[in-house]
Coordinates of N, CA and C in Angstrom, one line a residue:
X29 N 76.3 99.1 60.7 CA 75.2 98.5 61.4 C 73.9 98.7 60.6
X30 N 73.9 98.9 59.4 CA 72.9 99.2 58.3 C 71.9 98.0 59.1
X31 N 72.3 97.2 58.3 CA 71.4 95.8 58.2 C 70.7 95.6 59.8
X32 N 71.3 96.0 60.8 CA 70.9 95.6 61.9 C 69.6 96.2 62.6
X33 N 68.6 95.5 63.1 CA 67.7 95.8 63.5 C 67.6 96.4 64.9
X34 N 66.6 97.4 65.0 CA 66.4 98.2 66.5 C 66.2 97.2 67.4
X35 N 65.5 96.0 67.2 CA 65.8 95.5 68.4 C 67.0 94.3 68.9
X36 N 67.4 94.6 68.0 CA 68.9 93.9 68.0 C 69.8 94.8 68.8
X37 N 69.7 95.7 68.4 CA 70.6 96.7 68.7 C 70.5 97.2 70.4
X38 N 69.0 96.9 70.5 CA 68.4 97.6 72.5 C 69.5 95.6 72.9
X39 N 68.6 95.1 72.1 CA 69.4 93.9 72.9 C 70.7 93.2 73.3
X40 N 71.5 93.8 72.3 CA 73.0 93.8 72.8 C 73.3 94.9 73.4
X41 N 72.7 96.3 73.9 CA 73.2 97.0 74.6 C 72.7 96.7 76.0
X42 N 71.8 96.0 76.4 CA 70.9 95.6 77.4 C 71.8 94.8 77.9
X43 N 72.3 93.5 77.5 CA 73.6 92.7 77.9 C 74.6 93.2 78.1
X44 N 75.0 94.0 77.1 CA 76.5 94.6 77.6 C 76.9 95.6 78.9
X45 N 75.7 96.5 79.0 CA 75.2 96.9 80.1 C 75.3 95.9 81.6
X46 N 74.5 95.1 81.5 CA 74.5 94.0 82.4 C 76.1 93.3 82.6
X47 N 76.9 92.7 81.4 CA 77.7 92.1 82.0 C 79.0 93.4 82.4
X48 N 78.9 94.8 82.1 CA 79.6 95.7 82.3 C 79.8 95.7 84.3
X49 N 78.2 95.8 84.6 CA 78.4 95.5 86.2 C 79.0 93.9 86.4
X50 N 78.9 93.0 86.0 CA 79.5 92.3 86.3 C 80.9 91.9 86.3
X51 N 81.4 92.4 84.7 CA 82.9 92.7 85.1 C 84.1 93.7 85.5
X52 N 82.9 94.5 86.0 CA 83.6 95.1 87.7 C 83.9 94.6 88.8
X53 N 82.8 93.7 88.9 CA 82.6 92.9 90.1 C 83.6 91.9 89.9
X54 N 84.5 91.4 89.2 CA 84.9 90.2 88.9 C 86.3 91.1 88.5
X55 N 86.6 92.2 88.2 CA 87.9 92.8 88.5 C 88.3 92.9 89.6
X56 N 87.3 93.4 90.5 CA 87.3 93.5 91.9 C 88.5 92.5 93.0
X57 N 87.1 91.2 92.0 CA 87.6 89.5 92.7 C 88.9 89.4 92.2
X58 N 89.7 89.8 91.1 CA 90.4 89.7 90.6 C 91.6 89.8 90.9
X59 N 91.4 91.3 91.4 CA 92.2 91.8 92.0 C 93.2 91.5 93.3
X60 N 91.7 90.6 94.1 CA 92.0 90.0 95.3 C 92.9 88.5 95.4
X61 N 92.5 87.9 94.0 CA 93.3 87.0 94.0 C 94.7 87.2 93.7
X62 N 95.2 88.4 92.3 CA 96.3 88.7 92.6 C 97.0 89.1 93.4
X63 N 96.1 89.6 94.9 CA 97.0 90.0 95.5 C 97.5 88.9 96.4
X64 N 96.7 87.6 96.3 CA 97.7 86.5 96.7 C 98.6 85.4 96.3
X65 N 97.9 85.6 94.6 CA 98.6 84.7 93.8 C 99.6 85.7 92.5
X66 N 99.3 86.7 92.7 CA 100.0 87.9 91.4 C 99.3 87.2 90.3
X67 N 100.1 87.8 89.3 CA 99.3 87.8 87.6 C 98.4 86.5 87.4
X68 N 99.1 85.4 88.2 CA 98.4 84.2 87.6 C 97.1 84.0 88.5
X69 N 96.6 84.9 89.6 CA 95.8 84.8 90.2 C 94.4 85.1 89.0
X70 N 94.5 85.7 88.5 CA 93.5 86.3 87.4 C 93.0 85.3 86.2
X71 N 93.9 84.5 86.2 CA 94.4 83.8 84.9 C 92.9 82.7 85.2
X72 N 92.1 82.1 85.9 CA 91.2 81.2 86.0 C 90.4 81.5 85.7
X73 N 89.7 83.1 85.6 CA 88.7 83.4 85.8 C 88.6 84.6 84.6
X74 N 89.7 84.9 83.9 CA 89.5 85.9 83.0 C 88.8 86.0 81.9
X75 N 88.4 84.3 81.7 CA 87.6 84.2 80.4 C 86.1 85.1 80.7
X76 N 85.6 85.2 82.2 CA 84.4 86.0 82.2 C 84.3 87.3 81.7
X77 N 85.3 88.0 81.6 CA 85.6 89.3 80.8 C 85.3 89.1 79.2
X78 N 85.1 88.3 78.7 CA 84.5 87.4 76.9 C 83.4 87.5 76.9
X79 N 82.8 87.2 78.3 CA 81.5 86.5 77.6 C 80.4 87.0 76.7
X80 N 80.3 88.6 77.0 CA 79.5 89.3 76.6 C 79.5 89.3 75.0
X81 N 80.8 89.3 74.6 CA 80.9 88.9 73.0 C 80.3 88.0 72.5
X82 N 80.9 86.7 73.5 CA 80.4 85.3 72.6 C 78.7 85.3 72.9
X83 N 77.7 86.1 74.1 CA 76.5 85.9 74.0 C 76.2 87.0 73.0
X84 N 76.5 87.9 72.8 CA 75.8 89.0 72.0 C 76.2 88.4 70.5
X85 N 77.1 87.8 70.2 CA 77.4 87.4 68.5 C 76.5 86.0 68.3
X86 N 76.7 85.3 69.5 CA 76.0 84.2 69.6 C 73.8 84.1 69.2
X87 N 73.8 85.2 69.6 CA 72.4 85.6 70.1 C 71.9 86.6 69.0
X88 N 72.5 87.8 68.1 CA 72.5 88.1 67.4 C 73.0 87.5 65.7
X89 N 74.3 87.1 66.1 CA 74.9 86.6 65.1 C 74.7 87.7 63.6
X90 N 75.4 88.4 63.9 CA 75.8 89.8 62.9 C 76.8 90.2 62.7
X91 N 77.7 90.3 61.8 CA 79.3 90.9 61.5 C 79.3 92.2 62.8
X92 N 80.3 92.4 63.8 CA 80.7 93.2 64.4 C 79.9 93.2 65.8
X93 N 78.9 92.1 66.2 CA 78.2 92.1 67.4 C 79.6 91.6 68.9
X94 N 80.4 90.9 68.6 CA 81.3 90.6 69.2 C 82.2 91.5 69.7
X95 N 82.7 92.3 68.9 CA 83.4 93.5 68.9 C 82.6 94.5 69.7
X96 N 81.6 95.2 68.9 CA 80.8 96.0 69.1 C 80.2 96.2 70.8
X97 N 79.8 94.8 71.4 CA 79.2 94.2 72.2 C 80.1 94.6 73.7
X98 N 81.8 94.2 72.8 CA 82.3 93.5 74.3 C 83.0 95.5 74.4
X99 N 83.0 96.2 73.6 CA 83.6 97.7 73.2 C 82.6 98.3 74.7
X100 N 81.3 97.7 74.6 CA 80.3 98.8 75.0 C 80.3 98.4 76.0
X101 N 80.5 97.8 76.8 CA 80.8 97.0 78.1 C 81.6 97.7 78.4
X102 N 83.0 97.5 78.1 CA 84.2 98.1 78.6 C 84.0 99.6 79.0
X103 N 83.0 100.6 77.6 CA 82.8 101.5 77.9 C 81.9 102.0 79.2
X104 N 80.7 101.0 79.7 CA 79.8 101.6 81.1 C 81.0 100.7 82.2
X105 N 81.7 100.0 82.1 CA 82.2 100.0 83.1 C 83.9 100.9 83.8
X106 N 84.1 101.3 82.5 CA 84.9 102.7 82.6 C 83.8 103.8 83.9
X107 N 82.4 104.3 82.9 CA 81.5 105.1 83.6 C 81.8 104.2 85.2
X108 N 81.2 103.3 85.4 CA 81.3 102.6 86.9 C 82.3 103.0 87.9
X109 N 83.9 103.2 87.6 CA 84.9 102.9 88.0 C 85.4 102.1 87.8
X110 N 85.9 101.4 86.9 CA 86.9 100.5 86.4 C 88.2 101.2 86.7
X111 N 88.8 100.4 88.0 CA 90.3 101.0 88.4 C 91.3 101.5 87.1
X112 N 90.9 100.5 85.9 CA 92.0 100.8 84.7 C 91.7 102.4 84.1
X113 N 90.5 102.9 84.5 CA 90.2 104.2 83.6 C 89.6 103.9 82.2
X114 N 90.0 105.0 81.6 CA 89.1 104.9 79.9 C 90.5 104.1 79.5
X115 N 91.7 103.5 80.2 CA 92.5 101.9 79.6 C 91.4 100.6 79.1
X116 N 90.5 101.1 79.8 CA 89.4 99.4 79.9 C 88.5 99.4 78.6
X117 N 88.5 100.7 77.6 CA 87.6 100.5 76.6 C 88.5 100.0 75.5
X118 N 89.7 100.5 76.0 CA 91.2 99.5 74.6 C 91.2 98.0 75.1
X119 N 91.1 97.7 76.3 CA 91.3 96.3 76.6 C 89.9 95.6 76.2
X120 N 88.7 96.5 76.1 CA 87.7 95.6 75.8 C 87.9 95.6 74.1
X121 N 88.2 96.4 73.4 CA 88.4 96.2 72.0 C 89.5 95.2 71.6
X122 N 90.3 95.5 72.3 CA 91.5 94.0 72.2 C 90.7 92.9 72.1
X123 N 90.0 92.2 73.2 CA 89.4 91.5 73.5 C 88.0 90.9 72.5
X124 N 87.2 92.3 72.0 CA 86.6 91.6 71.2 C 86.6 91.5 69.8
X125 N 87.8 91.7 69.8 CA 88.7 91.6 68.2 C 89.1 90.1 68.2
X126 N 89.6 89.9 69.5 CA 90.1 88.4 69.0 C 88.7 87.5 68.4
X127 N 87.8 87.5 69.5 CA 86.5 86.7 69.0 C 86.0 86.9 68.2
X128 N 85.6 88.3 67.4 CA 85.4 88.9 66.2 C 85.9 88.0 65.0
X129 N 87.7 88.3 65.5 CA 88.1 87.7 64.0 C 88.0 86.1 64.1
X130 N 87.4 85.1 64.8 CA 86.9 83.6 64.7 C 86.0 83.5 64.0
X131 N 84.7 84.4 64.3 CA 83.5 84.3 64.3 C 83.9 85.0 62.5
X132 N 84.8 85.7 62.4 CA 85.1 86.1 60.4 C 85.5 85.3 60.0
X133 N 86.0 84.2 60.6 CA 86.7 83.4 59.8 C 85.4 82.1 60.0
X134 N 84.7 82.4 60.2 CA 83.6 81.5 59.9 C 82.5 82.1 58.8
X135 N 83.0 83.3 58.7 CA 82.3 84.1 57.6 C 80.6 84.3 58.7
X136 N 80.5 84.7 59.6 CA 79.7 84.9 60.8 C 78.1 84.2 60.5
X137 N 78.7 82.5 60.1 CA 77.0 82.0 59.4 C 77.5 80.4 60.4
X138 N 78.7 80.1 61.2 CA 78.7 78.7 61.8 C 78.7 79.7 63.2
X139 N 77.7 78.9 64.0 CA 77.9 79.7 65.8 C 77.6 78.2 66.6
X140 N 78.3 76.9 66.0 CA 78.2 76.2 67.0 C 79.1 75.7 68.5
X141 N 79.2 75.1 68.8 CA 79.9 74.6 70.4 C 81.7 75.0 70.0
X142 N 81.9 74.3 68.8 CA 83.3 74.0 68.6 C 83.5 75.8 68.3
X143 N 83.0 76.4 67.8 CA 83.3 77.6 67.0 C 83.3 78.6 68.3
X144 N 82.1 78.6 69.4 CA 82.1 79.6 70.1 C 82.9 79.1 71.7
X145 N 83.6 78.3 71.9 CA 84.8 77.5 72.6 C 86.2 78.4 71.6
X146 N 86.2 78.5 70.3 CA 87.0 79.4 69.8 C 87.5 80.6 69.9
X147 N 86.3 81.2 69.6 CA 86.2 82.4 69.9 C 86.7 83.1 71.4
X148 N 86.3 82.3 72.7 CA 86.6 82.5 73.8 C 88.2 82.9 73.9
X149 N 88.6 81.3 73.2 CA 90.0 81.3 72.7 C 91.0 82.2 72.6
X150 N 90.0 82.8 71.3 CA 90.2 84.1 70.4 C 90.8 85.0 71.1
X151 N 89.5 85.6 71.6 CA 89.8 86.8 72.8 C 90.8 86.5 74.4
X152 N 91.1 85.2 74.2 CA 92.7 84.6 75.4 C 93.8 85.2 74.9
X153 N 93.8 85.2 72.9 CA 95.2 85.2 72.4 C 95.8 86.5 72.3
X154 N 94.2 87.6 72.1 CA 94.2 89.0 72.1 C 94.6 89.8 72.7
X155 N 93.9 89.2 74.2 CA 94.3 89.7 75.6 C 95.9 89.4 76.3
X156 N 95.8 88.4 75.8 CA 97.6 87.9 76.1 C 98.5 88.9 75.7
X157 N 98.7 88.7 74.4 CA 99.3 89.7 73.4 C 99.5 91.0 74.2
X158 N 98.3 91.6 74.4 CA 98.3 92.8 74.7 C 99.0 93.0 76.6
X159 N 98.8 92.2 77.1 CA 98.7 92.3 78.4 C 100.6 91.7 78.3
X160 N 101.3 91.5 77.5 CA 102.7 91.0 77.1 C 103.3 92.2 76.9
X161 N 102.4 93.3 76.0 CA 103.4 94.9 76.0 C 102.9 95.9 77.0
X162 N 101.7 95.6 77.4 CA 101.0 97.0 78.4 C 100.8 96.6 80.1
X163 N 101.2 95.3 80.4 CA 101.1 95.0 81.5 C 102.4 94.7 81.9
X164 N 103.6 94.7 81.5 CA 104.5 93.9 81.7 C 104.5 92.6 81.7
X165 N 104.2 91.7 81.1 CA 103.8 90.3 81.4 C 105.5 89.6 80.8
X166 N 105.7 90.3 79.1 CA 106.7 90.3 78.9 C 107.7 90.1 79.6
X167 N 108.3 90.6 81.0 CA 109.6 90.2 82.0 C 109.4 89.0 82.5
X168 N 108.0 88.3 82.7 CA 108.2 87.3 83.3 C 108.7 86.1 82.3
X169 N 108.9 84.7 83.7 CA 110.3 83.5 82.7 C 109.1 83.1 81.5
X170 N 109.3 82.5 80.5 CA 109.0 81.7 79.4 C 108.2 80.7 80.0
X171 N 108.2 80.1 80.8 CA 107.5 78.7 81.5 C 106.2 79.7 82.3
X172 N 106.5 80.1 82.6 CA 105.3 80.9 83.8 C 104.5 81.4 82.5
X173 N 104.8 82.1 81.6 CA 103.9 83.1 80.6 C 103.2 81.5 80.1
X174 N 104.2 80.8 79.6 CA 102.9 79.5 78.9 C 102.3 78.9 80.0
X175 N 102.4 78.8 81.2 CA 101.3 78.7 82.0 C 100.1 79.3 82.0
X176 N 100.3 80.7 82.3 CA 99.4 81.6 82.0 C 98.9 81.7 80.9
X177 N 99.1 81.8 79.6 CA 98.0 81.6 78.3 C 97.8 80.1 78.2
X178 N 98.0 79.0 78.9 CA 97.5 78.0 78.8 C 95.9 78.1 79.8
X179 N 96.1 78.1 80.7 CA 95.1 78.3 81.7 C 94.1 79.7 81.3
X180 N 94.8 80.6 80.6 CA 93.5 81.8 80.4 C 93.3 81.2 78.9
X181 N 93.7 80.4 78.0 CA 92.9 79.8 77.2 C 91.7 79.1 77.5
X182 N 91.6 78.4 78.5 CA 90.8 77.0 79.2 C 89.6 78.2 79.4
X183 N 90.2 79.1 79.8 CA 89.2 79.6 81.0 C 88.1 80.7 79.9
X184 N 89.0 81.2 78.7 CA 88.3 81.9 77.9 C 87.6 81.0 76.7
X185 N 87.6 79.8 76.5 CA 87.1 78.8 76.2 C 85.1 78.1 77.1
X186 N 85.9 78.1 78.1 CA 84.9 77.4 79.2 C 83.9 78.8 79.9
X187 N 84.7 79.7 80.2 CA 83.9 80.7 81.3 C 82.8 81.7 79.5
X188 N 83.6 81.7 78.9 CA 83.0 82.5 77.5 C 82.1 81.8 76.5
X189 N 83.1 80.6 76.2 CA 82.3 79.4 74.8 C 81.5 78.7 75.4
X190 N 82.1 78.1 76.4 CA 80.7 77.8 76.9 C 80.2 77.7 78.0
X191 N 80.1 79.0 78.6 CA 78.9 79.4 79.7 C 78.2 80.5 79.0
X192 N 79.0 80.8 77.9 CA 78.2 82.3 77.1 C 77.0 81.3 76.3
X193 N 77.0 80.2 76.0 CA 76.4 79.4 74.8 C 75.1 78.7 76.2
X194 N 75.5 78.4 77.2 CA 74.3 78.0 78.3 C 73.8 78.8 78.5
X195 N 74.1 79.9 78.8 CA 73.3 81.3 79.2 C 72.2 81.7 78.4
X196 N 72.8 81.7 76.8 CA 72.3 82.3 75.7 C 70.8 81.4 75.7
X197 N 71.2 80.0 75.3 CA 70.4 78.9 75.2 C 68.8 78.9 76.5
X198 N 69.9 79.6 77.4 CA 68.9 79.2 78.8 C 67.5 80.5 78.8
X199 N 68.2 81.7 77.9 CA 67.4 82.6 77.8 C 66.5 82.2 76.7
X200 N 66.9 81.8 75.5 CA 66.3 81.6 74.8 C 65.2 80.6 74.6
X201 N 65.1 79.9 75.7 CA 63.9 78.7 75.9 C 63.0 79.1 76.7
X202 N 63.5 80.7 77.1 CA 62.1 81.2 78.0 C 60.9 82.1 76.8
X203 N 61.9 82.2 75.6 CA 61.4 82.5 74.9 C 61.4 84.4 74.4
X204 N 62.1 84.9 75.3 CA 62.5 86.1 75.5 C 63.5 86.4 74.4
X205 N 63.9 85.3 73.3 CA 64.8 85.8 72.4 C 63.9 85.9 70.9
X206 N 62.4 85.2 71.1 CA 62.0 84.8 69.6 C 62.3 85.6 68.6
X207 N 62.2 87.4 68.5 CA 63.2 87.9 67.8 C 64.2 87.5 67.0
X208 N 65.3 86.8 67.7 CA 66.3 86.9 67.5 C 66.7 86.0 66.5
X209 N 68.1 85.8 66.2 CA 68.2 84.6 65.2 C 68.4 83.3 66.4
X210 N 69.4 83.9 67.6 CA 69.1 82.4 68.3 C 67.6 81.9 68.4
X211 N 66.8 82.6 68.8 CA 65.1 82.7 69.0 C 64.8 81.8 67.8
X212 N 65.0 82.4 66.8 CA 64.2 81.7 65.5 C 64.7 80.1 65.2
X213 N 66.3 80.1 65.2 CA 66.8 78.8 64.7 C 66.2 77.6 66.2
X214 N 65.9 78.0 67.4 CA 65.4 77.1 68.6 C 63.9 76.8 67.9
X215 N 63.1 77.8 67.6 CA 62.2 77.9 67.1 C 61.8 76.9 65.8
X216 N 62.4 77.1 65.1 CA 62.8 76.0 64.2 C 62.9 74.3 64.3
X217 N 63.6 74.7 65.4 CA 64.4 73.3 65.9 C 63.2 72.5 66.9
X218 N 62.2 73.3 67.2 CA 61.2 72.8 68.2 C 59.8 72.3 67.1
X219 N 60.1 73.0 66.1 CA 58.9 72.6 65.0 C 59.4 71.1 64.1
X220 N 60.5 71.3 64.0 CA 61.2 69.9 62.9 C 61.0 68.6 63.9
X221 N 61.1 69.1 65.7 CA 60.9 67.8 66.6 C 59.5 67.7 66.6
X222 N 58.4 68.5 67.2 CA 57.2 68.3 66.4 C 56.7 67.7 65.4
X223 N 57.1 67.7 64.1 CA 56.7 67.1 63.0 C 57.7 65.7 62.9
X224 N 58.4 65.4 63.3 CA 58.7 64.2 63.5 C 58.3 63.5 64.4
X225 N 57.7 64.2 65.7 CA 56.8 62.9 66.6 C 55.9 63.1 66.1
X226 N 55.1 63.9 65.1 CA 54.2 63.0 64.4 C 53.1 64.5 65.2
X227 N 53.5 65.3 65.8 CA 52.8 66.4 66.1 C 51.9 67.8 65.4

């Protein structure tokens, strides 16, 4: 994290912090759906466990913000009570590995709609995987499991790529990001419309 700036750094811990209480609260809910729908009760809503990645890589846009981002989450919501224990800071590294490795294969310089809809992805295929040898997901039939990583794709797509990308966007037109590189490229983007109406 050479290259990265102090206030980069308060500001992805600020968020990750933030969405740490929230995905407690959304384990919680989680929980409650499984207890009426089992495994697939989780499956709608798991992409909100992403988001923090796709806004902190999004918002930053720095090799290892995604990773880094969704690790430190996992870790204050261990502190919280996260029913999983110190299991939830491996599941948040699972997780922000998948989106990590999208945002590398973009060589961490494309962060648009199609790319951060991927990344959500990303972190569905991660979490699958993992939740296939440590959750038992593995026993269940072949048709049920592709339901389930169909629907937790959607969901880590939609609830991560893009409600993480409205969020980001929504903060950053208050202006509370100018810092940032989202901040600066909006910034940009408000001056090139300016000089074309002639402003």
């Amino acid at each position: 994290m050479k290259s990265w700036k102090v206030r980069e750094i308060v500001v992805m811990s600020v968020i990750s912090v933030v969405f740490a209480v929230i995905y407690l609260l959304f384990t919680h809910f989680g929980n409650v759906l499984a207890g009426f729908f089992g495994p697939m009760g989780y499956e709608p809503i798991y992409g909100i466990w992403f988001i923090v990645s796709i806004i902190a890589a999004y918002i930053i846009r720095k090799p290892g913000a995604a990773l880094i981002s969704e690790t430190i989450a996992a870790f204050v919501e261990c502190l919280l009570g996260n029913p999983s224990g110190p299991m939830v800071i491996v599941v948040g590294l699972v997780q922000g590995l998948g989106a990590e490795a999208v945002f590398l294969a973009a060589r961490w310089r494309v962060y648009s709609l199609p790319i951060l809809l991927l990344a959500g992805m990303g972190s569905s295929v991660t979490s699958f995987i993992y939740d296939l040898f440590v959750a038992g997901y593995a026993a269940l039939s072949p048709g049920y499991l592709l339901l389930m990583l169909t629907i937790r794709l959607f969901s880590g797509a939609l609830l991560a790529g893009l409600l993480g990308k409205v969020i980001s966007d929504s903060l950053a037109y208050t202006g509370v990001l100018n810092g940032m590189a989202l901040g600066k490229e909006l910034k940009k983007k408000r001056k090139q419309v300016s000089q074309h109406a002639g402003f």
